[in-house]
Short mmCIF file of C-alpha atoms and ligand atoms in Angstrom, two decimals:
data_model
loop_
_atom_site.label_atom_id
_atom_site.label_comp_id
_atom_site.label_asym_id
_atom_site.label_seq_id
_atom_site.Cartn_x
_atom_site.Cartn_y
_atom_site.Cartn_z
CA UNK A 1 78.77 107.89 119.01
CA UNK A 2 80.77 105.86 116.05
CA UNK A 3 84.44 106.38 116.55
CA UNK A 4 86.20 108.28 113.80
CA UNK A 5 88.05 105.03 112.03
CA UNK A 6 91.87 105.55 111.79
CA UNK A 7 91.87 102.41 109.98
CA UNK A 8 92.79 101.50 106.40
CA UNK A 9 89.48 100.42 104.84
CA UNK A 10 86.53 100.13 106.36
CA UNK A 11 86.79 103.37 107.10
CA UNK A 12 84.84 106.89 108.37
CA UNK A 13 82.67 107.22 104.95
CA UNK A 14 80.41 110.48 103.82
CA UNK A 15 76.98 111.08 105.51
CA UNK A 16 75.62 111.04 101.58
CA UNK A 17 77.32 107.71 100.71
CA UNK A 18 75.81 105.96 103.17
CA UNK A 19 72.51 107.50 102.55
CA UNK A 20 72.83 106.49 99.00
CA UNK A 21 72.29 102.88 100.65
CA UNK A 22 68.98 103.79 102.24
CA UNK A 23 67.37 102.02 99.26
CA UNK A 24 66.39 98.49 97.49
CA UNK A 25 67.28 98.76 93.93
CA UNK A 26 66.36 95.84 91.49
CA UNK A 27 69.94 94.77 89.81
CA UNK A 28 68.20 94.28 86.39
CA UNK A 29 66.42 97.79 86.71
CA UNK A 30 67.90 100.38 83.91
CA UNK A 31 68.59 102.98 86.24
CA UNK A 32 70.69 100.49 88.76
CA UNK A 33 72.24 99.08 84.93
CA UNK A 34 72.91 103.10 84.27
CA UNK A 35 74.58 103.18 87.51
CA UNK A 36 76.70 100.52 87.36
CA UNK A 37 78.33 102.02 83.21
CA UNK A 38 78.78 105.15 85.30
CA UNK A 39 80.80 103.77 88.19
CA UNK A 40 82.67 101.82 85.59
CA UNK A 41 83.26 104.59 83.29
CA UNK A 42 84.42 106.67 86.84
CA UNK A 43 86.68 103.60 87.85
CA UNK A 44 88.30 103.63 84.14
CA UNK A 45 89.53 107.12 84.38
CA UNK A 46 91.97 106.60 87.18
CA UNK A 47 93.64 104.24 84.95
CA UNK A 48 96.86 105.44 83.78
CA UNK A 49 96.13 105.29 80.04
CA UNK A 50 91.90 105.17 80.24
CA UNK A 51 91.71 104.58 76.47
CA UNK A 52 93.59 101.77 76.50
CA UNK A 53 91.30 100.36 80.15
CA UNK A 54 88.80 99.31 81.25
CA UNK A 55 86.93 98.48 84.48
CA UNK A 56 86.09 95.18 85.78
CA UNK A 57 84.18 95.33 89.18
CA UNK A 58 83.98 92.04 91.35
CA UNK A 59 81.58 91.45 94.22
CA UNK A 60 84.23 90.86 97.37
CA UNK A 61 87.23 92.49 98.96
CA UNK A 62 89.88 93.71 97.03
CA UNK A 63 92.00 90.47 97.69
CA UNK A 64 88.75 89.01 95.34
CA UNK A 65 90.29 91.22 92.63
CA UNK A 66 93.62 91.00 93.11
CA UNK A 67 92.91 87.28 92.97
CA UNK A 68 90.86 87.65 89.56
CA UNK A 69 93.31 89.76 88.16
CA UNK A 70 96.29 87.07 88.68
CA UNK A 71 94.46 84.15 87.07
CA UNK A 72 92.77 86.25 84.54
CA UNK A 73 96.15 87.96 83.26
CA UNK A 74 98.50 85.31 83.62
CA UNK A 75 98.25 82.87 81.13
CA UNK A 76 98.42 79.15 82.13
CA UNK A 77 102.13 78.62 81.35
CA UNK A 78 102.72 82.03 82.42
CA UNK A 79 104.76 82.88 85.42
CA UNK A 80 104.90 86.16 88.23
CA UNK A 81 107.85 87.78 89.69
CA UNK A 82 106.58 88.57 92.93
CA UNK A 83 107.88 91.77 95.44
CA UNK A 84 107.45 90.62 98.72
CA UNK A 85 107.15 93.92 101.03
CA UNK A 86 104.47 92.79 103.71
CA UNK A 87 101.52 90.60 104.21
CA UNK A 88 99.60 91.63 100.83
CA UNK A 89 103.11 90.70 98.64
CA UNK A 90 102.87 87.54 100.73
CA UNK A 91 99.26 86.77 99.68
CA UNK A 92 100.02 87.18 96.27
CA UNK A 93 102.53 84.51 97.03
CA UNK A 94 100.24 82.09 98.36
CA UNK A 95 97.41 82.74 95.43
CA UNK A 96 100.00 81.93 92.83
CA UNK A 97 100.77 78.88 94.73
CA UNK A 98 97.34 77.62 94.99
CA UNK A 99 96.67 77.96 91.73
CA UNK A 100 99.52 76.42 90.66
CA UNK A 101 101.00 79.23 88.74
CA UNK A 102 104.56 79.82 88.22
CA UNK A 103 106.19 82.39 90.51
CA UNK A 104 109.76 83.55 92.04
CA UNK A 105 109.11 85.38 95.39
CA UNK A 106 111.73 88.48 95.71
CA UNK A 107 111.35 89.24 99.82
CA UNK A 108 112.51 92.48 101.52
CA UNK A 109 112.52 93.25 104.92
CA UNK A 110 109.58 94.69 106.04
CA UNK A 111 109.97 98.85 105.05
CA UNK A 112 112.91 98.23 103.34
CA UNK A 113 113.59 99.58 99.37
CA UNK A 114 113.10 97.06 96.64
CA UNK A 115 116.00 95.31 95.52
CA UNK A 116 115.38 96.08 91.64
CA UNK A 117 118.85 94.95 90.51
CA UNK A 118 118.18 91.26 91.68
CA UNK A 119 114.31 91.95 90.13
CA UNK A 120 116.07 92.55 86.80
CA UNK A 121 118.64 89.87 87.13
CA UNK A 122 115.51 87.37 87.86
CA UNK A 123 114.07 88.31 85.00
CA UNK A 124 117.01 88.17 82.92
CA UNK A 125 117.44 84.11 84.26
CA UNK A 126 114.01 83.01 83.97
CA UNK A 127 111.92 83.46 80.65
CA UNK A 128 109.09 81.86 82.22
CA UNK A 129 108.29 84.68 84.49
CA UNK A 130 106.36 86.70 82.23
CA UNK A 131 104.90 88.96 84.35
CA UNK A 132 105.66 91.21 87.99
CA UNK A 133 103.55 91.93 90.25
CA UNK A 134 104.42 94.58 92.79
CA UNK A 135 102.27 96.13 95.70
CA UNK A 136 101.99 100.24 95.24
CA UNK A 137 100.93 101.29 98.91
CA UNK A 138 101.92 98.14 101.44
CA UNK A 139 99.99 98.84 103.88
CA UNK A 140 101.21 96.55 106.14
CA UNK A 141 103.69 98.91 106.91
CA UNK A 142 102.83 101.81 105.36
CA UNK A 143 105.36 101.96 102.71
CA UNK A 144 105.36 103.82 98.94
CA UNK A 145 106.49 101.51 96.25
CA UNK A 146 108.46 102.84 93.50
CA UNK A 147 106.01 101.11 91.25
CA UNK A 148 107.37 103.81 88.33
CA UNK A 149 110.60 102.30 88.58
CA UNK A 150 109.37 98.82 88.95
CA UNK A 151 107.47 99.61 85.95
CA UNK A 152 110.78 100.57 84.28
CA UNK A 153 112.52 97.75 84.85
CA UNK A 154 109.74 95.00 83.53
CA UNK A 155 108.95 97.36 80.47
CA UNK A 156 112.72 97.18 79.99
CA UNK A 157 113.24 93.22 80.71
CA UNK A 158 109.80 93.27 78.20
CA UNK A 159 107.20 91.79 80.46
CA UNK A 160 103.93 92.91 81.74
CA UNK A 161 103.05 94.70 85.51
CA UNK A 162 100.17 93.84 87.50
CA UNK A 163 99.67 96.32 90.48
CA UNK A 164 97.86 96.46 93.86
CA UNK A 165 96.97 99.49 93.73
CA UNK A 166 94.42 98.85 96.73
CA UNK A 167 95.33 101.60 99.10
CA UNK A 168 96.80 104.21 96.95
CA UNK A 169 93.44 104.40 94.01
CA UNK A 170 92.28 107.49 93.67
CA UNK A 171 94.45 109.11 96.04
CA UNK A 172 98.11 108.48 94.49
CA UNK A 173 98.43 109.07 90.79
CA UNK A 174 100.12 106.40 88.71
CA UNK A 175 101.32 108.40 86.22
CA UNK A 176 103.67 106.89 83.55
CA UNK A 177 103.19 103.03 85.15
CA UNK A 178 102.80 100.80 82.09
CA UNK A 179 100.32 98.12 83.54
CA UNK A 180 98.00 94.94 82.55
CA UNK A 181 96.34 95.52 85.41
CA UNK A 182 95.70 97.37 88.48
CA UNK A 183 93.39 95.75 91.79
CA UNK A 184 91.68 98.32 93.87
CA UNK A 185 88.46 98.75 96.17
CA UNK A 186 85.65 100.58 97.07
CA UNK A 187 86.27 100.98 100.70
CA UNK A 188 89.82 102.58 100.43
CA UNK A 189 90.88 106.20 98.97
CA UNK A 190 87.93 106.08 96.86
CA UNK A 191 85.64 106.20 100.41
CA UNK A 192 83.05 103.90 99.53
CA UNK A 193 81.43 101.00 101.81
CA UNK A 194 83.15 97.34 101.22
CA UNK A 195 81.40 94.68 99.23
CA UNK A 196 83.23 95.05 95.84
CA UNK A 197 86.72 95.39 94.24
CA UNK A 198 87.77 96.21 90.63
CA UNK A 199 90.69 95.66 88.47
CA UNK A 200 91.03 98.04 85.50
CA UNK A 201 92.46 96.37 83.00
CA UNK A 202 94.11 96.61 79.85
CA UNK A 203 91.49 95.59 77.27
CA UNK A 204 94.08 94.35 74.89
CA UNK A 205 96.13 91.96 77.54
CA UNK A 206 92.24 91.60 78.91
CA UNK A 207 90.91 90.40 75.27
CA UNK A 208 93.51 87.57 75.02
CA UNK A 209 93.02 86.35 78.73
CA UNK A 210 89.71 83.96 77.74
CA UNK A 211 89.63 80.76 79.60
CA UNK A 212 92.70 82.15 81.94
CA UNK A 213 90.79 81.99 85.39
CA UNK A 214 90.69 79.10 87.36
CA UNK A 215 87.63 79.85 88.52
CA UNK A 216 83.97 80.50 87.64
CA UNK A 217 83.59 83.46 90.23
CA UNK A 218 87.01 85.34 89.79
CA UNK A 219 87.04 85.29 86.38
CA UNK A 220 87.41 88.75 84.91
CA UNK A 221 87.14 87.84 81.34
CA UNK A 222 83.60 86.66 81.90
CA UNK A 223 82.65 89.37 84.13
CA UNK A 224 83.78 91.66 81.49
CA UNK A 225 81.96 90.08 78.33
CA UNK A 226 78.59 90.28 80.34
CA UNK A 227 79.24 93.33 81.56
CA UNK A 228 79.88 94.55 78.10
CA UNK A 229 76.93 92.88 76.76
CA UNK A 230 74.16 94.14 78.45
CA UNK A 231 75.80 96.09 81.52
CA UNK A 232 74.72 93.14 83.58
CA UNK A 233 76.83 91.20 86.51
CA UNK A 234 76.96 87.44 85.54
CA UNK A 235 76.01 87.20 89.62
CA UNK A 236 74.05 88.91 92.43
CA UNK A 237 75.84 92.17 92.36
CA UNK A 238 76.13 94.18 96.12
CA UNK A 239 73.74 96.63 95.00
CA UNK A 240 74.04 99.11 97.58
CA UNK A 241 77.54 98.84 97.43
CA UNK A 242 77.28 99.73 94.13
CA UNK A 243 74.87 103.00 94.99
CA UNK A 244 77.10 104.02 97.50
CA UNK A 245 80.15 103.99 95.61
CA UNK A 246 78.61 105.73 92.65
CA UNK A 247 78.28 108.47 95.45
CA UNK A 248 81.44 108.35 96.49
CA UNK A 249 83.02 109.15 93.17
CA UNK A 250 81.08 111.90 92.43
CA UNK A 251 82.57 113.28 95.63
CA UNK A 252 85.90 111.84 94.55
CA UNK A 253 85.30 114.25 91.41
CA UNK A 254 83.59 117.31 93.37
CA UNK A 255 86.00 117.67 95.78
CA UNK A 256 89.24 118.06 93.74
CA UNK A 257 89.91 114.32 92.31
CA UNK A 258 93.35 112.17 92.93
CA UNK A 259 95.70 115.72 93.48
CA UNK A 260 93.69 117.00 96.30
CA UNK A 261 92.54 113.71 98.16
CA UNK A 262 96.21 112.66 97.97
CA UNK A 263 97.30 116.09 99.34
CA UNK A 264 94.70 116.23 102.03
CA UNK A 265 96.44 112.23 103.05
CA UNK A 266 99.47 113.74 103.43
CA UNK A 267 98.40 117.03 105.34
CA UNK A 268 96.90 114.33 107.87
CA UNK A 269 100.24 112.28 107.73
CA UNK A 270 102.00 115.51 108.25
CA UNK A 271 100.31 116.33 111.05
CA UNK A 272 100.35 112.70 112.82
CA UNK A 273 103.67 112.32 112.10
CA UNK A 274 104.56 115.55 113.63
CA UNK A 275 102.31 115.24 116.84
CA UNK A 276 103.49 111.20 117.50
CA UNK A 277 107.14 112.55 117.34
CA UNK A 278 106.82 115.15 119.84
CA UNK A 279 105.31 112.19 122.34
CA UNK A 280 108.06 110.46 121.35
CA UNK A 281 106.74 107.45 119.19
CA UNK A 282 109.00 106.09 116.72
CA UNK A 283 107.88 105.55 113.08
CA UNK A 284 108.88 102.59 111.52
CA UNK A 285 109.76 104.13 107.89
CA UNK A 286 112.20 107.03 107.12
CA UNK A 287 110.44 109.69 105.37
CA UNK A 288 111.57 108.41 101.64
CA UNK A 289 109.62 105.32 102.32
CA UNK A 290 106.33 106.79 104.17
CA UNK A 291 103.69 106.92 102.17
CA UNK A 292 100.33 109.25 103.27
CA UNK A 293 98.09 106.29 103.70
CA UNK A 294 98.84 104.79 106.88
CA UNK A 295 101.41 104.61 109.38
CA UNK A 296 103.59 102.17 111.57
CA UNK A 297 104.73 103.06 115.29
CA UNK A 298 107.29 101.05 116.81
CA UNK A 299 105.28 99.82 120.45
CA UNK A 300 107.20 101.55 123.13
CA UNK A 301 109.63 99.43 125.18
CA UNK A 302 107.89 100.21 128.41
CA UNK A 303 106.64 96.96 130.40
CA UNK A 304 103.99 98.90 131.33
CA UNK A 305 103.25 98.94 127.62
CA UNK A 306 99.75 96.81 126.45
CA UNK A 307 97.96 97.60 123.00
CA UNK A 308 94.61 96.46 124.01
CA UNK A 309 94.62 99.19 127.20
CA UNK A 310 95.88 101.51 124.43
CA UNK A 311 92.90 101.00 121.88
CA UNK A 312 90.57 100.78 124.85
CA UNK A 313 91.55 104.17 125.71
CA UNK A 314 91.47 105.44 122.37
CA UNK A 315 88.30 103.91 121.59
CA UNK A 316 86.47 105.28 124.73
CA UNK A 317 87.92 108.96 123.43
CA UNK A 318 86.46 108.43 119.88
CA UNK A 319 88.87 107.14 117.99
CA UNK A 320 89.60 103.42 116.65
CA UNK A 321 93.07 102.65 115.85
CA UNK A 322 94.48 99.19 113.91
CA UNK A 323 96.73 96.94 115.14
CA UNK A 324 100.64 96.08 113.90
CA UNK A 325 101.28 93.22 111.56
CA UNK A 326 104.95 92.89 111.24
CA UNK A 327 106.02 89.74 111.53
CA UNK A 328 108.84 90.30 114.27
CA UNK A 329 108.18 94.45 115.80
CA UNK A 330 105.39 94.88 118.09
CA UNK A 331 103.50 97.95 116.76
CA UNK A 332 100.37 99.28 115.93
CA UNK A 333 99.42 101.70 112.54
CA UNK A 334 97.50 104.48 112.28
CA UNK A 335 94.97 105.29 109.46
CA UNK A 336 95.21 109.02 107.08
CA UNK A 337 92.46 108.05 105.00
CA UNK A 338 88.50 108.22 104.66
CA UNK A 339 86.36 111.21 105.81
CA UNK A 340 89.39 112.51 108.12
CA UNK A 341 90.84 115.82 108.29
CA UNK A 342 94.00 117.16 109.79
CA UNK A 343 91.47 119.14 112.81
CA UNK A 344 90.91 114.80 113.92
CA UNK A 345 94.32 114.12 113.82
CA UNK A 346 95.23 117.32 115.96
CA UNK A 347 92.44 115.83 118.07
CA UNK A 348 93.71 112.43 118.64
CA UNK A 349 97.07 113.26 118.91
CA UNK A 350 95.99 115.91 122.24
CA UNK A 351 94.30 112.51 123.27
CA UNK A 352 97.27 110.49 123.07
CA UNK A 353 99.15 113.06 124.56
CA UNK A 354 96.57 112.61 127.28
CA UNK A 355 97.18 108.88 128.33
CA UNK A 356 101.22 109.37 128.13
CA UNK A 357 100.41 112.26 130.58
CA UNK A 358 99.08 109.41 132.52
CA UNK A 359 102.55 107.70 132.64
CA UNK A 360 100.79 104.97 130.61
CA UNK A 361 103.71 104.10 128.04
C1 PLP B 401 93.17 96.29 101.86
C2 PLP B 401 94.23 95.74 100.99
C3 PLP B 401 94.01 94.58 100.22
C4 PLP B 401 92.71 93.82 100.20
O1 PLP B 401 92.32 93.41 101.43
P1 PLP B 401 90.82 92.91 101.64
O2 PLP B 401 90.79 92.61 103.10
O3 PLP B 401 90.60 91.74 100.79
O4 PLP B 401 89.94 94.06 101.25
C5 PLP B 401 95.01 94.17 99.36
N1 PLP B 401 96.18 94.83 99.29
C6 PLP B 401 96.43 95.93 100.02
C7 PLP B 401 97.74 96.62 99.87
C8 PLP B 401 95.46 96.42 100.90
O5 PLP B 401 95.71 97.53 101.62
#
């Protein structure tokens, strides 16, 4: 038996979307080119404003896209005001870096609120930040972003967002965000298999970004024009991938689209929460900061306390769990998302319950 993944992407997908992969399909074949204009036409409409997006997939992980979508969208001489709020802040950090791109790093403690008066004031001091990027759903930690607010704030100082939208697309709406862009993936809220992220994309700020990129791969502009041309990939695209996540949004769609996958989240989060607390495992966020994706326990004190005997037991009882990655508070997280219903939570939690029963924390 697979364990149920309480992981944030890979995660516990549909029987049918992995069927959908059972296949060989030729990438220049019209129905596979028909596939791929639906996916993209499904992608655009969790865009904000859809008429003024579009969608831009990219064979890779969503840090592919999120990569694409900096060195597409930021001009040369541009430069990114960066919220730092875990790892995937961090990374952005490090891609600006590399590429030589012109940044200002503004670094919170892990789980703690943005800082948006010192993000306006940096703004205000440097002109030649011209854009901020901000991560919606951290999910090193768990925590919402108030990307609305963020939004606010560089509308205000008049430069343009960019969003990592990764772990909160198609399950958190981002309604009245005033974006470039926005990098997701198949294998998050959406429930698809990995292989391919996507930015949608403003196709105004997207139609002055030629010769941007930095690179030949991760550049969205010429993904886009070929794309647009003759519904083609300019390389080998993941076909299955593709099949499967053309499966998984008509599911997406079916099944009650970004209100009821994001309430079903937070009926799971409700109900770990709740159950975790009554063990007596600590959260890591207050409420105003927890977000229904995924969540951070503070590793009890115990000695007696190991992680890896933890999982082991976990994973021998069905379930696999995902590690802690804050940079100074041992923890571990605990996935809401994929095919996962509040019944599996009510079941791992009884299983948890279990090994403290055995005096094991
Ligand atoms: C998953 C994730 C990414 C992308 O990670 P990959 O390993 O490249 O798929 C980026 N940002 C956030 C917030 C994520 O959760």
């Amino acid at each position: 038996m697979d364990p149920l993944l309480l992981t944030p992407g890979p995660l516990t997908t549909d029987p049918a979307v992995r069927a959908a992969m059972r296949r060989d399909y030729g990438s220049r074949d019209p129905a596979f080119v028909a596939l791929c204009t639906r996916v993209r036409e499904r992608l655009r409409a969790l865009a904000p404003e859809p008429e003024a997006f579009t969608a831009i997939p990219l064979q890779g992980s969503g840090t592919y896209a999120v990569e694409a979508m900096l060195g597409t969208l930021v001009p040369r001489g541009g430069g990114v005001a960066v919220l730092v709020h875990g790892v995937y802040g961090e990374r952005v950090v490090d891609i600006l870096r590399r590429m030589g791109r012109h940044h200002r790093a503004f670094v919170a403690v892990e789980g703690s609120a943005p800082d948006l008066q010192a993000l306006d004031r940096g703004l205000a001091d440097d002109p030649l930040l011209t854009h901020v990027f901000t991560v919606h759903s951290e999910t090193t930690t768990g925590q919402l972003l108030p990307v609305e607010a963020i939004s606010t704030v560089a509308e205000r100082r008049g430069r343009r967002l960019l969003v990592d939208a990764m772990s909160s697309l198609g399950a958190i709406a981002l309604d009245g965000v005033v974006a470039d862009g926005i990098a997701s993936s198949a294998n998050k809220c959406l429930e698809g298999v990995p292989g391919l992220g996507f930015v949608l994309a403003r196709r105004e700020a997207l139609g002055a970004s030629a010769g941007n990129a930095p690179s030949v791969s991760l550049d969205l502009h010429a993904q886009w024009e070929r794309l647009e041309r003759d519904g083609q990939y300019r390389f080998t695209p993941p076909t299955q991938v593709l099949a499967a996540l053309d499966v998984a949004l008509e599911l997406h769609a079916i099944q009650g689209g970004v209100p009821a996958r994001g309430a079903r989240y937070a009926e799971n989060m409700r109900h770990l929460l709740t159950g975790m607390r009554a063990l007596g495992f600590q959260p890591l966020l207050p409420p105003e900061r927890q977000g229904p994706i995924i969540a951070t326990f503070v590793a009890p004190s115990s000695p007696d306390w190991s992680f890896p005997a933890f999982y082991d037991y976990l994973r021998e009882s069905g379930f696999a769990i995902y590690p802690g990655s804050l940079a100074r508070t041992p923890s571990f997280r605990i996935g809401c998302i994929g095919q996962v219903y509040p019944d599996d939570i009510d079941r791992f939690v009884a299983v948890v319950a279990a090994w403290c029963a055995k005096g094991r924390t």
